[in-house]
Coordinates of C-alpha atoms in Angstrom, one line a residue:
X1 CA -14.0 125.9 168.6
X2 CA -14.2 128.2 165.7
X3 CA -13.4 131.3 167.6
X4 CA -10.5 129.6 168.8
X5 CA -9.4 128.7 165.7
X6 CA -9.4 132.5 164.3
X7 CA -7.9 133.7 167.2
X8 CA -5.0 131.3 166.9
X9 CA -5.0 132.1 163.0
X10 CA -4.7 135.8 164.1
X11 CA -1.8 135.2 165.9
X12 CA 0.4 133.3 163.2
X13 CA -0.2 135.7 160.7
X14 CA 0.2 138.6 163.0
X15 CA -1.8 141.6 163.9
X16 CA -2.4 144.7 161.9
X17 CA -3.9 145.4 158.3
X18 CA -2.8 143.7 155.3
X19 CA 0.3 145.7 153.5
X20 CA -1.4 147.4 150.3
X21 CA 0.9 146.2 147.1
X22 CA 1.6 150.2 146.0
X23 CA 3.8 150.3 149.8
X24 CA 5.5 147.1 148.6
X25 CA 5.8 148.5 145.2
X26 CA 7.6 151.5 146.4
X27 CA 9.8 150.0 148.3
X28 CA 11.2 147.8 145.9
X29 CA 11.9 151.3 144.1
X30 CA 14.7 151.4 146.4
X31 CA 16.2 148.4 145.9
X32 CA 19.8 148.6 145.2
X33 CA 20.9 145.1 145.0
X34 CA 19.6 141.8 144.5
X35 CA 19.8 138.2 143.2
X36 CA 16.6 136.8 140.8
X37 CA 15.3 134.1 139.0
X38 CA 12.9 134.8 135.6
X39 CA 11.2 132.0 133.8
X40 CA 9.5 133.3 130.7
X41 CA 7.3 130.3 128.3
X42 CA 5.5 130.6 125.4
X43 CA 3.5 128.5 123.4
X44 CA 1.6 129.3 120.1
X45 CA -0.8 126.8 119.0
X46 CA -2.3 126.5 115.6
X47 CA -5.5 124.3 115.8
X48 CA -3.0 121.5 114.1
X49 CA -3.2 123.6 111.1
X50 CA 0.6 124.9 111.7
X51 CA 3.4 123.0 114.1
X52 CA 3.3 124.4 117.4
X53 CA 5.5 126.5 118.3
X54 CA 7.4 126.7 121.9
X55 CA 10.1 128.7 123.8
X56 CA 11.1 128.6 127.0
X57 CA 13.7 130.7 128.9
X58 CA 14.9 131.7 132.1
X59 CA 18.1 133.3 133.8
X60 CA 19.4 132.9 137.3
X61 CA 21.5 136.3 138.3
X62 CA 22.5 139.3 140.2
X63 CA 22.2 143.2 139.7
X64 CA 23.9 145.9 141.7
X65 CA 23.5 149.6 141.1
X66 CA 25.5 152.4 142.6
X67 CA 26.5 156.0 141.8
X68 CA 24.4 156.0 138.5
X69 CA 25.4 152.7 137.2
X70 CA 24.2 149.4 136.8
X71 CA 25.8 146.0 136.4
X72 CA 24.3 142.8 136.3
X73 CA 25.3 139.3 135.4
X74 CA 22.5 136.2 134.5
X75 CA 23.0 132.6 133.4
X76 CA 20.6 132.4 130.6
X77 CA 19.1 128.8 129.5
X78 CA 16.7 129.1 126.5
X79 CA 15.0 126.4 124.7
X80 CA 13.1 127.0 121.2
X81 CA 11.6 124.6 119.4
X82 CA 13.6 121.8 121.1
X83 CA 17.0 123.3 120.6
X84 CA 18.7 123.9 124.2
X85 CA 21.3 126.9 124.8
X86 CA 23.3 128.3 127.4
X87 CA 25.4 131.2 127.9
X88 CA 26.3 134.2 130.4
X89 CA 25.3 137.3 129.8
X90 CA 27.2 140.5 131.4
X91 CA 26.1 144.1 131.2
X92 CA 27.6 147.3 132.8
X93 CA 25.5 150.4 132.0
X94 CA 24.7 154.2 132.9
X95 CA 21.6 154.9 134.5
X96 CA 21.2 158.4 132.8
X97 CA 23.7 158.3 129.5
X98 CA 23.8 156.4 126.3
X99 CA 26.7 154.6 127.8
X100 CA 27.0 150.3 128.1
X101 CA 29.0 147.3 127.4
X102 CA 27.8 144.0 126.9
X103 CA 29.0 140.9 126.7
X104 CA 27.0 137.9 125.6
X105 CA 29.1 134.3 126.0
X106 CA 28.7 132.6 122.8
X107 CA 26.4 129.1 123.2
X108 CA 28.4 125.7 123.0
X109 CA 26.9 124.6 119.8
X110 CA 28.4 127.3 117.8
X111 CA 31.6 128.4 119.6
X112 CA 33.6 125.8 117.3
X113 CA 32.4 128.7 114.1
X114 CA 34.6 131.3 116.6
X115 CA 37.7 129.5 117.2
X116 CA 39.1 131.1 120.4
X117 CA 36.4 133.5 121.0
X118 CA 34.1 133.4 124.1
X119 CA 31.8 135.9 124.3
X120 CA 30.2 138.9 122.0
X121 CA 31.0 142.1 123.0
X122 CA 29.0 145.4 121.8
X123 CA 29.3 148.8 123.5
X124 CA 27.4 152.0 123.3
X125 CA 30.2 153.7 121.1
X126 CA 30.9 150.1 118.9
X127 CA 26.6 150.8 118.1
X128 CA 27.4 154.4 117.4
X129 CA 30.0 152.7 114.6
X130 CA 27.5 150.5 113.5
X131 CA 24.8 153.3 112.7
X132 CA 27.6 155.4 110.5
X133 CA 28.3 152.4 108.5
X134 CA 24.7 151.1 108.2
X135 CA 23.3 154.0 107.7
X136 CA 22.8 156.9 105.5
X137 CA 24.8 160.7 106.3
X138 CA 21.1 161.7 106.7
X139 CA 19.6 158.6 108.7
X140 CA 22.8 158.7 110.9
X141 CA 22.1 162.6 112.0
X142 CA 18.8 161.4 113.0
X143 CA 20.5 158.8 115.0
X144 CA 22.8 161.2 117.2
X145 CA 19.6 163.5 117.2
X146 CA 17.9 161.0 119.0
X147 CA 21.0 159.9 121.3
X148 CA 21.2 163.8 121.8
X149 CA 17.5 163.9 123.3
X150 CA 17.8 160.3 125.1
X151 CA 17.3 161.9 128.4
X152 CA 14.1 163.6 126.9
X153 CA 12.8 160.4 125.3
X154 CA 13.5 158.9 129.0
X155 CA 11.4 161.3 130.8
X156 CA 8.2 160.6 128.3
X157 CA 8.7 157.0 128.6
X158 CA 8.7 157.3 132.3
X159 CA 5.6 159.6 132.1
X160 CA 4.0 156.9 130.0
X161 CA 5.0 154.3 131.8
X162 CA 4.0 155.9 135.6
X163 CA 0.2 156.9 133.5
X164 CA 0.0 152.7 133.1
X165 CA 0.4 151.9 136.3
X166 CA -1.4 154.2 137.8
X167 CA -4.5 153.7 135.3
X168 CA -4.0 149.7 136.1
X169 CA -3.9 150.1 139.9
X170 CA -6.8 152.6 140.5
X171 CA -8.8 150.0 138.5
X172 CA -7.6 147.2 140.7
X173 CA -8.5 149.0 143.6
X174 CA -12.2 150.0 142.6
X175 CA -12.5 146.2 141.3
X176 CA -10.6 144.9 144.4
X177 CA -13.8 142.7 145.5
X178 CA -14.0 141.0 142.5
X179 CA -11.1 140.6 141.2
X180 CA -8.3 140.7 144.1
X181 CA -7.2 138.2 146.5
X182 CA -5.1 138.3 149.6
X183 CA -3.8 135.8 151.6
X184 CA -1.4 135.5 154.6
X185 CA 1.9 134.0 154.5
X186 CA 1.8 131.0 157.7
X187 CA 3.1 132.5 160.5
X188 CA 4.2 135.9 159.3
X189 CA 2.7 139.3 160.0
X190 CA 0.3 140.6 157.5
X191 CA 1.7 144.0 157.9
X192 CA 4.6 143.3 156.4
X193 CA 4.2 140.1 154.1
X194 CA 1.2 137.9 151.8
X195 CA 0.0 137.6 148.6
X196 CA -2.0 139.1 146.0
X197 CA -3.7 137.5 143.3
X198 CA -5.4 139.1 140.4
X199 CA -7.8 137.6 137.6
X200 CA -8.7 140.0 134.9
X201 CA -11.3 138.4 132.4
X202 CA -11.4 140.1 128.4
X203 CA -13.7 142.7 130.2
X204 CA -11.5 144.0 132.7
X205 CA -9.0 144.2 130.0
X206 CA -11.3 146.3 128.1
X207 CA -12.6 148.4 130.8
X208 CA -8.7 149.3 131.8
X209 CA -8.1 150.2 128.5
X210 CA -11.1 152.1 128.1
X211 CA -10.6 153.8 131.3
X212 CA -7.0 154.5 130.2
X213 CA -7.6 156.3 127.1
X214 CA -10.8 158.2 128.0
X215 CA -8.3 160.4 129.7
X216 CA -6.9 163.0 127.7
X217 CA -3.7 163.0 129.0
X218 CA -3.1 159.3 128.9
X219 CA -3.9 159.4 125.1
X220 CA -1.6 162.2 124.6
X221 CA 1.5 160.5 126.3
X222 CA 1.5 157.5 124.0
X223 CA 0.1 160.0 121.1
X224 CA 3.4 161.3 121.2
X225 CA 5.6 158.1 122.2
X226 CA 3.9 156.6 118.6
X227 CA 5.3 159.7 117.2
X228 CA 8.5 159.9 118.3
X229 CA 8.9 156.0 117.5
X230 CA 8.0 156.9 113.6
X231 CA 10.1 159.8 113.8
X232 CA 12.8 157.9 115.0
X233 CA 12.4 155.1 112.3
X234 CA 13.0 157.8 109.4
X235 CA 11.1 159.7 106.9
X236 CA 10.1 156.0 105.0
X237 CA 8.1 155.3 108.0
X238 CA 5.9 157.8 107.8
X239 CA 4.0 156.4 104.6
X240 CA 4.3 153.0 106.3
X241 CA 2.8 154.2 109.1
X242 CA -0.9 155.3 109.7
X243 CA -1.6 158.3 112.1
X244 CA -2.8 157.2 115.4
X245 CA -6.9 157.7 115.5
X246 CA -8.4 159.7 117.6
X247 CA -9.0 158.4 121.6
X248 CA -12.6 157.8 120.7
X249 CA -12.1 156.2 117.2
X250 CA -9.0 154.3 119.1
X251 CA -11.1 153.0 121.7
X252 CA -13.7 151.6 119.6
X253 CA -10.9 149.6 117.7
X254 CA -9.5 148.7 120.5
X255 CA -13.2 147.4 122.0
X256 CA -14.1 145.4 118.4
X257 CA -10.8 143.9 118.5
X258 CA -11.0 142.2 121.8
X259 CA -14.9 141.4 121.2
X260 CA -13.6 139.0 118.3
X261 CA -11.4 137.1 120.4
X262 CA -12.4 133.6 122.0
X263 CA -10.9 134.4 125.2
X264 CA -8.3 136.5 127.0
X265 CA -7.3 135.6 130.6
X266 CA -4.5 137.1 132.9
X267 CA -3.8 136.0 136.1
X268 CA -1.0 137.6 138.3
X269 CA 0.1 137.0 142.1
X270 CA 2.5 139.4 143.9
X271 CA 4.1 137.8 146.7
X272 CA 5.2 140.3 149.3
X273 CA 8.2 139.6 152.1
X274 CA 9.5 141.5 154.8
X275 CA 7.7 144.3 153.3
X276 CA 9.3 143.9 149.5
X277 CA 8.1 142.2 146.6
X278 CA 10.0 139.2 146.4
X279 CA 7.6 137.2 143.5
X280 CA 5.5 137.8 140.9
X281 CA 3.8 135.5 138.8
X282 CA 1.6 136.1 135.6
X283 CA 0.0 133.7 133.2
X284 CA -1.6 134.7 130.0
X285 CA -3.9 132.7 127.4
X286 CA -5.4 134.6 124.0
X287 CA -7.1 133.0 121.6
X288 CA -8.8 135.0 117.9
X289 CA -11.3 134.2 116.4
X290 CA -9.0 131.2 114.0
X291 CA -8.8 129.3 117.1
X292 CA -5.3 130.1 116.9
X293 CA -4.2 130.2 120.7
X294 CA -1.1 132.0 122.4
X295 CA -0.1 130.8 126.1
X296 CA 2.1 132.8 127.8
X297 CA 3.8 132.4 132.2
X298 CA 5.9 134.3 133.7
X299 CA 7.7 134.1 136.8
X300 CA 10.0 136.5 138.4
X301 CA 11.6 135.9 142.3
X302 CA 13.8 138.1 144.2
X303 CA 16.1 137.2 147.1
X304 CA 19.3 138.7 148.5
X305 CA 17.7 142.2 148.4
X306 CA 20.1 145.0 149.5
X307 CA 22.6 142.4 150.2
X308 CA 26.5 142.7 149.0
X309 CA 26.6 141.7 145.9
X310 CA 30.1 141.6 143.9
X311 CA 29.4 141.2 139.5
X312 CA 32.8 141.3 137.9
X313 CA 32.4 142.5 134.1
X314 CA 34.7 140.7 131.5
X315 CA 37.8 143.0 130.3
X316 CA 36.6 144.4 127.4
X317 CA 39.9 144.4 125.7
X318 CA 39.9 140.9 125.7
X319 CA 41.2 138.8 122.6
X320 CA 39.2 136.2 123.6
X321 CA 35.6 139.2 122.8
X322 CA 33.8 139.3 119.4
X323 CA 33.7 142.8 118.0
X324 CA 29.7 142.4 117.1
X325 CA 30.5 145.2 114.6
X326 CA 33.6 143.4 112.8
X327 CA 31.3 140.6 112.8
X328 CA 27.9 142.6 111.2
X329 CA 30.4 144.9 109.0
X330 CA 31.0 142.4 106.2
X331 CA 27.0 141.6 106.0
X332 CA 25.7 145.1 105.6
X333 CA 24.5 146.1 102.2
X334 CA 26.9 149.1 101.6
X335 CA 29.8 150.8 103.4
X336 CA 27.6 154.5 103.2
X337 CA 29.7 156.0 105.6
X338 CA 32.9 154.3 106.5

């Protein structure tokens, strides 16, 4: 009876060996098009010292991205502290340049304060307009230096960001038996579909950060990201602004810091369809040493992948837009350069 039973469970999931996450992963790289869902909570609790304090918020939309730019359009509910909203939000950007519009539709309970107006509107060059006024002749020429290098600033990010993952995965590989699940999905192949759930405990958040900066090239990379963000923050910053310790020195911080805290716990499950990652699902709960307690979920589904999908971007010549910089002008301390 029981082998009969795992054969027959054999052949609803499908032959073959489970699809690794990093094939599903890469092939969601690819993606050009799809619909999603996100539903982002959080909750910070105060041992009834302080009123709680909640926000929830989640957008239904669709993205499509072809020859180097991306548009995408979302339905955005958000609720904080009780107070609902809802508005559209439309954005049509370059993949490579400095180059966007926006449009965010402004919420029914304060469209009455912009009699005829639907939505804000703010654009790549409108923010260039906004720096020369805010700013100093000095501060601004750091500005367009750093629009000037956003291609350079790119590539590091994407270095830092590629040294993450690849620190976080080869950990969850040599942890898999304790700390990764897989299941099948009833009734489809295990080749090409299942999920993977992960449960990191406050140690196997340490040890990945341990891991991660015990490599001298890891600490480098965000060595020089923390740099560039001072640099980019102006000359002020830098007395605000300790230098980053060394990757020993760091890690120990790092290690004490998480050592005080009550408990950290994160929990994530990748869902993988026809060979793409279609869900992922993360929950997160911190709480210090105060008893002061953060909870945090995360959910993020994708459907319609690769599919047509047709996003048509406001006119951005519309009367009915909200300059965001005719509306930010009048509140700025001092004209400097207009």
């Amino acid at each position: 009876m029981i082998a009969l039973a795992l054969a027959m469970t054999a052949v609803l999931a499908g032959c073959g060996k489970p699809i690794a996450l990093e094939t599903a992963y890469e092939n969601n790289a690819a993606i050009t098009s799809y619909s999603y869902f996100v539903d982002f909570n959080v909750k910070l609790s105060n041992a009834g010292e302080v009123e709680d304090t909640a926000v929830q918020f989640n957008m239904n939309g669709k993205l499509s991205s072809a020859a180097d730019r991306i548009k995408t359009r979302a339905d955005v509910s958000a609720v904080v502290d009780g107070e609902p909203m809802k508005f559209p939000v439309y954005l049509d950007t370059s993949a490579k340049e400095f180059d966007f519009d926006i449009f965010v539709g402004i919420p029914d309970v304060i469209r009455d304060s912009f009699a005829g107006k639907t939505d804000f509107y703010l654009s790549s060059a409108q923010l260039e307009t906004l720096m020369q006024l805010a700013l100093t002749p000095e501060e601004y020429k750091d500005f367009e230096n750093t629009l000037q290098t956003y291609s350079e600033l790119g590539t590091r990010s994407s270095g830092l960001s590629a040294a993450i993952e690849s620190s976080v995965q080869s950990y969850l590989t040599n942890n898999s038996g304790k700390i990764q699940k897989f299941e099948s999905l009833e009734g489809k192949k295990v080749s090409e579909n299942g999920t993977y759930s992960f449960t990191l405990s406050k140690e196997d958040l340490k040890a990945i950060l341990t891991e991660f900066f015990s490599n001298e090239d890891n600490y480098q990379l965000v060595k020089d990201e923390y740099g560039a963000f001072i640099a980019r923050l102006g000359q002020e910053a830098f007395d605000e602004f300790e230098e980053m310790p060394d990757a020993e020195t760091l890690i120990k911080e790092i290690s004490e810091a998480m050592d005080a805290l009550k408990a950290l716990d994160l929990n994530a499950e990748f869902t993988i369809e026809d060979s793409y990652i279609t869900g992922l699902s993360l929950s997160f709960t911190g709480i210090d040493d105060t008893g002061e307690q953060i909870d945090l979920a995360f959910t993020l589904l994708l459907s319609d992948i690769n599919k047509s999908v047709n996003i048509t971007v406001p006119d951005k010549n519309a009367d009915t837009n909200l300059d965001i910089v005719a509306l930010l002008k009048d509140a700025l301390p001092a004209q400097q350069n207009g």
